[in-house]
mmCIF file of C-alpha atoms and ligand atoms in Angstrom:
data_model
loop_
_atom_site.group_PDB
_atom_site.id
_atom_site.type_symbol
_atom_site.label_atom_id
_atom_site.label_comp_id
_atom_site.label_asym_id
_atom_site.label_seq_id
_atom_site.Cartn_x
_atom_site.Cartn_y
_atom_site.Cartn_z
ATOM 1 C CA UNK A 285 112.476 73.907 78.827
ATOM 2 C CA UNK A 286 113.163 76.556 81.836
ATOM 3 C CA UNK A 287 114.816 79.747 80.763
ATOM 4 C CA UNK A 288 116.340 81.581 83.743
ATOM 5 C CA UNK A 289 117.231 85.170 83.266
ATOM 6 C CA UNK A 290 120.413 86.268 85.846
ATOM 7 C CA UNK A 291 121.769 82.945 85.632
ATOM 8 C CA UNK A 292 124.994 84.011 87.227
ATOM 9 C CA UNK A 293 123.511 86.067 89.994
ATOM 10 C CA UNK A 294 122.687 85.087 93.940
ATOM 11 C CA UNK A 295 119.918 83.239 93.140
ATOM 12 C CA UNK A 296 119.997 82.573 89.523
ATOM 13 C CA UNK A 297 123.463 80.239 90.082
ATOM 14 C CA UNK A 298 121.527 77.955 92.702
ATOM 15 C CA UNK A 299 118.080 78.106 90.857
ATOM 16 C CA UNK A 300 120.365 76.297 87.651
ATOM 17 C CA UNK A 301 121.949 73.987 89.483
ATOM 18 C CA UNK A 302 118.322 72.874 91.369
ATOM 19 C CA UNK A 303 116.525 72.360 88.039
ATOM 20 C CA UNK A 304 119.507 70.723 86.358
ATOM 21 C CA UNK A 305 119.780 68.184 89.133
ATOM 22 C CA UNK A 306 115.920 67.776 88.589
ATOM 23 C CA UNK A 307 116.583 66.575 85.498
ATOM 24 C CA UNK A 308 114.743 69.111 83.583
ATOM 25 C CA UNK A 309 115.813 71.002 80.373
ATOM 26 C CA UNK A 310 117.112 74.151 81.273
ATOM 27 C CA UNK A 311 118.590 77.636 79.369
ATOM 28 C CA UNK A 312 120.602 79.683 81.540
ATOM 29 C CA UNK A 313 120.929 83.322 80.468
ATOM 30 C CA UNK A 314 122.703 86.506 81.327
ATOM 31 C CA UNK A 315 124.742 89.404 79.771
ATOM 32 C CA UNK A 316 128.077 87.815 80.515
ATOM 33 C CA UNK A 317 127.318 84.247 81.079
ATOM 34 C CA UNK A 318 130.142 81.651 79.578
ATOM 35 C CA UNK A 319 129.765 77.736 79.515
ATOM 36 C CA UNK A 320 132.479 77.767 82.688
ATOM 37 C CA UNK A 321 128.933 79.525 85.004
ATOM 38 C CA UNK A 322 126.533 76.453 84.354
ATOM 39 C CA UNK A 323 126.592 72.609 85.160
ATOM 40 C CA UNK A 324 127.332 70.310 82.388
ATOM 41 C CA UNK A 325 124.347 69.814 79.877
ATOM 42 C CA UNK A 326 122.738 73.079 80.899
ATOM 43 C CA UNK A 327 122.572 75.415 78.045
ATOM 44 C CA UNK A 328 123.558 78.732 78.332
ATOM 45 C CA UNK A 329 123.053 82.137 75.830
ATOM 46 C CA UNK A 330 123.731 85.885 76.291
ATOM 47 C CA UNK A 331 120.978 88.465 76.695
ATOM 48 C CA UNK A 332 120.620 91.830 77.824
ATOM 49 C CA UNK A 333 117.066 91.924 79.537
ATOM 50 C CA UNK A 334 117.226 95.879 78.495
ATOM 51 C CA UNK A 335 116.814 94.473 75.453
ATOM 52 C CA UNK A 336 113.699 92.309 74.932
ATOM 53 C CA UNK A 337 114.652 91.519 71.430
ATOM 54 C CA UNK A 338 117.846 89.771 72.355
ATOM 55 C CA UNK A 339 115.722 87.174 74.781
ATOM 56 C CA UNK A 340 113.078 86.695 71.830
ATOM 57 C CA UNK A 341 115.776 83.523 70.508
ATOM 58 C CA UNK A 342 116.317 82.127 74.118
ATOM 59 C CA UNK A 343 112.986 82.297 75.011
ATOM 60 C CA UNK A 344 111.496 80.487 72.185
ATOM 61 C CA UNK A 345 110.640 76.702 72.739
ATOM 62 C CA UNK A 346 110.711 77.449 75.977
ATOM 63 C CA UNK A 347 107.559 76.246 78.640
ATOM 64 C CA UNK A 348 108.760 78.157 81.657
ATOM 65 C CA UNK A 349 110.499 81.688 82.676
ATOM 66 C CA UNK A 350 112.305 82.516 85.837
ATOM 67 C CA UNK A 351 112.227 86.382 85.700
ATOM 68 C CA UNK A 352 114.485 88.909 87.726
ATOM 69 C CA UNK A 353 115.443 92.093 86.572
ATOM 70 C CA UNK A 354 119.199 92.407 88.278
ATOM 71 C CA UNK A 355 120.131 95.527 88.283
ATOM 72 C CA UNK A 356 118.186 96.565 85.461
ATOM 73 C CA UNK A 357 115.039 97.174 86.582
ATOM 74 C CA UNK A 358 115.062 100.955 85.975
ATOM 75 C CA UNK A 359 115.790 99.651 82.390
ATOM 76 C CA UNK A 360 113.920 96.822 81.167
ATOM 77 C CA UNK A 361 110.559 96.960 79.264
ATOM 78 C CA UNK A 362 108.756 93.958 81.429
ATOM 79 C CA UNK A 363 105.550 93.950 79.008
ATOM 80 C CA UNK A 364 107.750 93.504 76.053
ATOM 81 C CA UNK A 365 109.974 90.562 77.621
ATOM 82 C CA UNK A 366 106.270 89.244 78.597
ATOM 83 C CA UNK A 367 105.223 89.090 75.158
ATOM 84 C CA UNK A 368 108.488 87.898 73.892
ATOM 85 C CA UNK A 369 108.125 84.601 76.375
ATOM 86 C CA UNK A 370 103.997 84.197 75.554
ATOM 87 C CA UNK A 371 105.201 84.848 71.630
ATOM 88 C CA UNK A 372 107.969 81.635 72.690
ATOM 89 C CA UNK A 373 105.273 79.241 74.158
ATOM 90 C CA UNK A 374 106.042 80.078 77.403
ATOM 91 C CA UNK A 375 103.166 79.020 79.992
ATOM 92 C CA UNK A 376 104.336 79.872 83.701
ATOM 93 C CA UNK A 377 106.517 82.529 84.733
ATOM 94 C CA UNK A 378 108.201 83.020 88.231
ATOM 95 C CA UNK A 379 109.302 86.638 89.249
ATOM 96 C CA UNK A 380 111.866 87.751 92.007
ATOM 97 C CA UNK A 381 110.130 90.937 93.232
ATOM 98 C CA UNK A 382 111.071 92.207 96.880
ATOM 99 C CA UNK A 383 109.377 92.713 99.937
ATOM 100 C CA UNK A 384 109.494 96.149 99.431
ATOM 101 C CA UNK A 385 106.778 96.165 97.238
ATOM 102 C CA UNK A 386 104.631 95.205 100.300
ATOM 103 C CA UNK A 387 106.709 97.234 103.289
ATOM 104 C CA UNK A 388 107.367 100.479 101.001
ATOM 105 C CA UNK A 389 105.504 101.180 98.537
ATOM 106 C CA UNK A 390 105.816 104.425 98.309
ATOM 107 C CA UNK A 391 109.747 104.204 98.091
ATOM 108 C CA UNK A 392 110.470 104.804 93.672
ATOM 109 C CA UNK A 393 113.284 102.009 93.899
ATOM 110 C CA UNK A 394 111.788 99.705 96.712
ATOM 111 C CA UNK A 395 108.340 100.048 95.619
ATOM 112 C CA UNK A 396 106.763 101.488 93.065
ATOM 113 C CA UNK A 397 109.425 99.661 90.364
ATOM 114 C CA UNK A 398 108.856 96.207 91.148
ATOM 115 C CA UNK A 399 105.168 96.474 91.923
ATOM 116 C CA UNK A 400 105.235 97.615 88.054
ATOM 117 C CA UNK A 401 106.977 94.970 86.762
ATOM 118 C CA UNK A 402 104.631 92.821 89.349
ATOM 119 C CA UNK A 403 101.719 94.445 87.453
ATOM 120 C CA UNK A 404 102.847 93.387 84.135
ATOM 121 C CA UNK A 405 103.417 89.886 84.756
ATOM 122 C CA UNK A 406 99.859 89.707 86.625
ATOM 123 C CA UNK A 407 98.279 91.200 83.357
ATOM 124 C CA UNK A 408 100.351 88.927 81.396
ATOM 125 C CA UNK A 409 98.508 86.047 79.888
ATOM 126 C CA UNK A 410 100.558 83.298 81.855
ATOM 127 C CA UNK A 411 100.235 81.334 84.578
ATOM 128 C CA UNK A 412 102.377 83.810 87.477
ATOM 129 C CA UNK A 413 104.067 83.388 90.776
ATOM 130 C CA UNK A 414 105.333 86.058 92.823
ATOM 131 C CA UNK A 415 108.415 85.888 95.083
ATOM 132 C CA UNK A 416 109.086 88.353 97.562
ATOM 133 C CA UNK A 417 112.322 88.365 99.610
ATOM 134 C CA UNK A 418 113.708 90.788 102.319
ATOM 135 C CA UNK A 419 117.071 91.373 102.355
ATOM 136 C CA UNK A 420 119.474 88.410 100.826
ATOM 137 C CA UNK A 421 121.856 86.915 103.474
ATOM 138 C CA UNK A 422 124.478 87.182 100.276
ATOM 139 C CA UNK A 423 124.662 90.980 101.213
ATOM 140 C CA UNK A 424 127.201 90.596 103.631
ATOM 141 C CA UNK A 425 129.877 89.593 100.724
ATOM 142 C CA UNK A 426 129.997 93.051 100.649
ATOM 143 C CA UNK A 427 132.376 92.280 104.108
ATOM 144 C CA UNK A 428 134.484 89.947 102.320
ATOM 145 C CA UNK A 429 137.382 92.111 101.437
ATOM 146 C CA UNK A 430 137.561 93.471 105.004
ATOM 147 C CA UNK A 431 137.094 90.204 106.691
ATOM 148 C CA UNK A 432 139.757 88.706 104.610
ATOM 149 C CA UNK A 433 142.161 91.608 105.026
ATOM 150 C CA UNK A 434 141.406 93.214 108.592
ATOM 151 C CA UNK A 435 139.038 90.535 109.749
ATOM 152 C CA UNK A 436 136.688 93.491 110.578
ATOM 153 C CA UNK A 437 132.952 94.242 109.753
ATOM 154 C CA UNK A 438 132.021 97.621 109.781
ATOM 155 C CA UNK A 439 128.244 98.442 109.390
ATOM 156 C CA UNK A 440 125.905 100.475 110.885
ATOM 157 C CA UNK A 441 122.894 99.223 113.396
ATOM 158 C CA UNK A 442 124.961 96.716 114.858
ATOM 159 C CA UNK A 443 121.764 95.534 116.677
ATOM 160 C CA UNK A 444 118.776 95.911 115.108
ATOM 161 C CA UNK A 445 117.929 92.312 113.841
ATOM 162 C CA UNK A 446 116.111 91.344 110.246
ATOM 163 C CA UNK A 447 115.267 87.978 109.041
ATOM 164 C CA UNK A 448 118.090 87.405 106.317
ATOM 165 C CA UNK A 449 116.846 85.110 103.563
ATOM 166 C CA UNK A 450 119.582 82.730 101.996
ATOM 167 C CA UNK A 451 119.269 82.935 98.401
ATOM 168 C CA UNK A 452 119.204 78.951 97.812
ATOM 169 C CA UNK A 453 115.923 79.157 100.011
ATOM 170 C CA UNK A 454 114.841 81.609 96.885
ATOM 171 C CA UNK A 455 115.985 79.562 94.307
ATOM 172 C CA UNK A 456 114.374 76.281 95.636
ATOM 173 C CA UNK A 457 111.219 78.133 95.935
ATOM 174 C CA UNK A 458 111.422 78.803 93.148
ATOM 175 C CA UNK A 459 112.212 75.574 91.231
ATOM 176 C CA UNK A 460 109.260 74.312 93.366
ATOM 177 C CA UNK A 461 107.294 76.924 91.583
ATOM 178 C CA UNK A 462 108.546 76.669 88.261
ATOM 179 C CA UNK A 463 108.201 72.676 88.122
ATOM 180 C CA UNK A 464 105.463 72.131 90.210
ATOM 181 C CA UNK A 465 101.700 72.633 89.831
ATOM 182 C CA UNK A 466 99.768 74.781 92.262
ATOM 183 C CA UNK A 467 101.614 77.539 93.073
ATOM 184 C CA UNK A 468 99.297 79.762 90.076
ATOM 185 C CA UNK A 469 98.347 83.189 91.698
ATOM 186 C CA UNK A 470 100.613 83.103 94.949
ATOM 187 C CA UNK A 471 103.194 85.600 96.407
ATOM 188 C CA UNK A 472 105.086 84.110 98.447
ATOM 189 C CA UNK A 473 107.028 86.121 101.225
ATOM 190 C CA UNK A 474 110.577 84.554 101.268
ATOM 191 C CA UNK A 475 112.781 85.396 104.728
ATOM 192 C CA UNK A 476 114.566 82.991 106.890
ATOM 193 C CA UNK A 477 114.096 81.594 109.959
ATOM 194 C CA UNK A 478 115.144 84.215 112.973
ATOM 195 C CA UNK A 479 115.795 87.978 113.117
ATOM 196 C CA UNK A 480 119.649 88.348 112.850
ATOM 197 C CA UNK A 481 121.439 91.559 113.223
ATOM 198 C CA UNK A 482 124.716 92.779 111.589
ATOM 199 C CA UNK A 483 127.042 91.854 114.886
ATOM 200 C CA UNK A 484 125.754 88.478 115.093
ATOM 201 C CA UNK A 485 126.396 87.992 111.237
ATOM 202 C CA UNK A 486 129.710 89.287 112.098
ATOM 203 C CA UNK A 487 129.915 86.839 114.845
ATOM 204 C CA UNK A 488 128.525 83.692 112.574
ATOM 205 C CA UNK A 489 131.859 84.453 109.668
ATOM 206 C CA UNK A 490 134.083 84.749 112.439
ATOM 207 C CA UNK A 491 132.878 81.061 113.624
ATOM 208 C CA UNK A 492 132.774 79.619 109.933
ATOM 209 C CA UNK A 493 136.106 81.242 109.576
ATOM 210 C CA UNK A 494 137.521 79.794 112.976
ATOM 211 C CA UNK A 495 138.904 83.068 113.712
ATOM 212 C CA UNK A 496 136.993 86.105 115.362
ATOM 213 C CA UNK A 497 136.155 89.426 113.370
ATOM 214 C CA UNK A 498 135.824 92.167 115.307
ATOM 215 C CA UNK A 499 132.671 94.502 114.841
ATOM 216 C CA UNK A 500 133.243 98.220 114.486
ATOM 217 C CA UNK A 501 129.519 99.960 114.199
ATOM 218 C CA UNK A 502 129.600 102.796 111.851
ATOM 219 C CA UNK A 503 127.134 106.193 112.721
ATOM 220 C CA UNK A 504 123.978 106.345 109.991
ATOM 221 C CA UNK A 505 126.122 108.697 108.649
ATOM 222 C CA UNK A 506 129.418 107.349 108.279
ATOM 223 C CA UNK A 507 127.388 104.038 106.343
ATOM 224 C CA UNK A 508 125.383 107.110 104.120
ATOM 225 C CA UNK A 509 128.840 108.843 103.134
ATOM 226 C CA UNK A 510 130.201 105.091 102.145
ATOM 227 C CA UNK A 511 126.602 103.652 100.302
ATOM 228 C CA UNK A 512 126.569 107.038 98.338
ATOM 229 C CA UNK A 513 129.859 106.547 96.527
ATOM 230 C CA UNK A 514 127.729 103.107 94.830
ATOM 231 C CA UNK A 515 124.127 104.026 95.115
ATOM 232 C CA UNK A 516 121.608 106.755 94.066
ATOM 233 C CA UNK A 517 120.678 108.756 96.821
ATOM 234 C CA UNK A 518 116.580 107.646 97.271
ATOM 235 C CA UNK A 519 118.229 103.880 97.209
ATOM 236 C CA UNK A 520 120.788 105.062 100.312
ATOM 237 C CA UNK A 521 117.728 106.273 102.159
ATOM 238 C CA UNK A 522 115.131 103.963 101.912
ATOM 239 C CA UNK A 523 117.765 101.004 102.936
ATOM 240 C CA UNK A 524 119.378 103.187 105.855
ATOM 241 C CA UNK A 525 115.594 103.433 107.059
ATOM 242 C CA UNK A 526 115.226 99.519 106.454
ATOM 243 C CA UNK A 527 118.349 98.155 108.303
ATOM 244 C CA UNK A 528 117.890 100.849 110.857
ATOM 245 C CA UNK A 529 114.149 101.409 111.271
ATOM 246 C CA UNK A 530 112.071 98.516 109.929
ATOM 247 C CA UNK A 531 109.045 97.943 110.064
ATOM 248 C CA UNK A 532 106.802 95.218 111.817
ATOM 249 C CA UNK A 533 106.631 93.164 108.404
ATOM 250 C CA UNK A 534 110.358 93.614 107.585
ATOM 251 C CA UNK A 535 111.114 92.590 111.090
ATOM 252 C CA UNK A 536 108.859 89.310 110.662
ATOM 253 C CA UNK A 537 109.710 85.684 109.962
ATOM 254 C CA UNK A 538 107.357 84.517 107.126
ATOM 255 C CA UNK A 539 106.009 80.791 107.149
ATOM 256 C CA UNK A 540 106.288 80.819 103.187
ATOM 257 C CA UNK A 541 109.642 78.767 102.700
ATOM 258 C CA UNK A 542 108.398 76.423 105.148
ATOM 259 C CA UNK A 543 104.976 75.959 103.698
ATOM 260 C CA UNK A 544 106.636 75.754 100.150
ATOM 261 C CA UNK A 545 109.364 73.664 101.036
ATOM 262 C CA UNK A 546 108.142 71.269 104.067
ATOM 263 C CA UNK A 547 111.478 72.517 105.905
ATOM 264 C CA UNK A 548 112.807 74.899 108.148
ATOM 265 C CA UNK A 549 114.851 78.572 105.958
ATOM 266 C CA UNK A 550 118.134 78.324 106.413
ATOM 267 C CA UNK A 551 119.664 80.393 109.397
ATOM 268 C CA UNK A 552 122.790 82.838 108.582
ATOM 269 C CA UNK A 553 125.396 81.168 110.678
ATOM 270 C CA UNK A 554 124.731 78.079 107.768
ATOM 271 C CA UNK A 555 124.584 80.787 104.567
ATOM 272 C CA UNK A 556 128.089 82.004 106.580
ATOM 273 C CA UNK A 557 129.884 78.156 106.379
ATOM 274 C CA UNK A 558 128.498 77.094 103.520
ATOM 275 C CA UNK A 559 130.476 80.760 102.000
ATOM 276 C CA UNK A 560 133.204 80.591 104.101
ATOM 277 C CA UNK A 561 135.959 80.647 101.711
ATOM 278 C CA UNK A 562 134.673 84.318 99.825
ATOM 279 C CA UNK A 563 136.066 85.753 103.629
ATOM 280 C CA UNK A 564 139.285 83.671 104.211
HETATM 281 N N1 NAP B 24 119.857 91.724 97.519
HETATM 282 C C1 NAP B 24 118.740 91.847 98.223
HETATM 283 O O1 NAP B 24 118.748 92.015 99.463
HETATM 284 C C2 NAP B 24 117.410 91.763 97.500
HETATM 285 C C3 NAP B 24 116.242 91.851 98.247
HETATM 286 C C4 NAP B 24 115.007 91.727 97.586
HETATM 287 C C5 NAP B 24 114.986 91.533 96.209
HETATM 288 N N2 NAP B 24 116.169 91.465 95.511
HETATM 289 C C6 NAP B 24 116.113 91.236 94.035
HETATM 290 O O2 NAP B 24 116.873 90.088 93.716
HETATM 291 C C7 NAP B 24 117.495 90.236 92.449
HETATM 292 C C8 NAP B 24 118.941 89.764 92.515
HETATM 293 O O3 NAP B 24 119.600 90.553 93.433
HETATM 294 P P1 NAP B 24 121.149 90.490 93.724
HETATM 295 O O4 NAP B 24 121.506 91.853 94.154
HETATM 296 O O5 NAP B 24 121.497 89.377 94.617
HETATM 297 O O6 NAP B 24 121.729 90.295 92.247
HETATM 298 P P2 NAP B 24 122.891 89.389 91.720
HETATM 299 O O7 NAP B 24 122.945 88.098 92.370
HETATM 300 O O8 NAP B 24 124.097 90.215 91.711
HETATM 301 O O9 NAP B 24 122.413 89.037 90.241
HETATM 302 C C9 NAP B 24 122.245 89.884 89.210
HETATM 303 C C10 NAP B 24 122.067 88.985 87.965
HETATM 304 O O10 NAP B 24 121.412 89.718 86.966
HETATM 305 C C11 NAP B 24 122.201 89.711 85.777
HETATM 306 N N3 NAP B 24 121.969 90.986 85.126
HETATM 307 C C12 NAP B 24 122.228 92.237 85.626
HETATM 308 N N4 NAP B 24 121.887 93.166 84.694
HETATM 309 C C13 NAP B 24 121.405 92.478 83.618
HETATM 310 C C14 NAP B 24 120.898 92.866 82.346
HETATM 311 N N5 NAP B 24 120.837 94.149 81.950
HETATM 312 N N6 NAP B 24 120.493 91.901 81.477
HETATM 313 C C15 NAP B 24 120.578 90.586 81.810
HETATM 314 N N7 NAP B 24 121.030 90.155 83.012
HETATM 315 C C16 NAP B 24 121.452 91.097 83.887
HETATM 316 C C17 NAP B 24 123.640 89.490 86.241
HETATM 317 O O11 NAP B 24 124.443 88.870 85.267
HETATM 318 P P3 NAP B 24 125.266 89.694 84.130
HETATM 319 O O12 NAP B 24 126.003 90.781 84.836
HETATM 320 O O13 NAP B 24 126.125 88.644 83.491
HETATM 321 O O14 NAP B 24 124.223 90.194 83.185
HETATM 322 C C18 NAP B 24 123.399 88.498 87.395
HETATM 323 O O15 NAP B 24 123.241 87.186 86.897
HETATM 324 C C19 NAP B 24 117.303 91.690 92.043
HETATM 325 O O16 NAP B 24 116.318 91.724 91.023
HETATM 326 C C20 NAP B 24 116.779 92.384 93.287
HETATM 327 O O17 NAP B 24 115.800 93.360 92.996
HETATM 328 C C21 NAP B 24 117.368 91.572 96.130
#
């Protein structure tokens, strides 16, 4: 049995859905998960992953643990959950970390936090595999409510291009990883297939959408005002200086989902059809 922790989340929801189709046996977890977020004969059981005690009962029978931390990384106790799954019979776990790990590690909330919970599962008993994505094409839901009001994107850097991973890329990766032997001991760098920057995304809704949305770039600081009412400052700077300054590595497509996968990442303008309806 699979246990797979932020069942309702980006990649968690896909990741589900790939392993149920497999066929395998599969627990999906989360803090607010309900039977109406999982496919039919896919169990399903609340857990706070702040609170290793609470996974001890999901994780126990289980073989296999997908592992992200959502947006409790500052929070969870990774050595504890760790035990909890080698205590359950667990064997092989698979961890969404973040390119960051690799592009800043110096940053406290880019960095230095994953690469600890990275540590943890490396020192853990089990067999481990490492995923490390850039930035998730699902970001740009944060558009949705002005695309479907205004039909407007406002963002900063209008041209400054990253490789935007779609987060079904992740979660087949990841099924591939959790199911499959050989991927022991790898980290896999997840991106997608081209550089795209935040007009062109713009660009790629307003074609799913069969309407254009218009692109209005916002100054760094304008986007710093707006990120701070949401996120902690160090957060607001370190992604300002990804989406406007990245580096080489960030700016790089990585072979990884090809080599994993035997096809081709998905390119944003299909991540933007395949979502179309969260902007109509
Ligand atoms: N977004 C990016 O560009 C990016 C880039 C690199 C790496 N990542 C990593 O990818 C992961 C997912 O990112 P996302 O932003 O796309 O998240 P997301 O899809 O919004 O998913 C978050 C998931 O975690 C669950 N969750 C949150 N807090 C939890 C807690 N305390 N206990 C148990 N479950 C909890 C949520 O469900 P409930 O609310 O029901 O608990 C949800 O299923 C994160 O770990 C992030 O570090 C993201």
């Amino acid at each position: 049995m699979i246990v797979v922790t932020g069942a309702t989340g980006n990649v968690g929801r896909p990741l589900v859905r790939a392993l149920a189709a497999g066929g395998g046996q599969v627990t999906a977890t989360s803090r607010g998960i309900s039977a109406a977020d999982v496919p039919e004969g896919v169990g399903h059981r609340r857990a706070d992953l702040a609170d290793a005690g609470s996974l001890r009962p999901v994780l126990d029978g289980a073989d296999a643990l997908f592992l992200q931390s959502g947006g409790a990384a500052h929070a969870l106790d990774p050595r504890a959950i760790l035990d909890a799954a080698e205590a359950g019979g667990v064997r092989r776990v698979v961890l969404l970390s973040s390119q960051g790990v690799a592009t800043r590690p110096q940053s406290a909330s880019h960095g230095l936090l994953m690469r600890s919970i990275e540590d943890a599962v490396r020192q853990s008993g089990m067999e481990w595999t490492i995923l490390r994505p850039g930035g998730f094409a699902s970001n740009t839901y944060a558009w949705a409510e002005a695309v479907r009001t205004t039909r407007t994107v406002t963002a900063p850097f209008g041209d400054v291009g990253l490789p935007a991973v779609d987060p079904v890329d992740i979660a087949e990766v990841a099924a591939a990883a959790l199911r499959e032997d050989g991927h022991g001991g790898q980290v896999y760098e997840l991106t997608g297939p081209a550089p795209v920057t935040p007009r062109q995304q713009a660009e790629a809704i307003g074609e799913a959408l069969g309407e254009p949305v218009r692109f209005v770039e916002q100054t760094p600081d304008q986007a710093r005002a707006q990120m701070l009412r949401f996120m902690p400052e160090p957060v607001v700077e370190t992604t300002l200086a990804i989406l406007g300054t990245p580096t080489p590595a960030e700016r790089r497509v990585s072979p990884d989902v090809e080599r994993v996968l035997g096809r081709a990442p998905h390119a944003y303008t299909a991540w933007a059809r395949r979502n179309a309806a969260a902007f109509r």
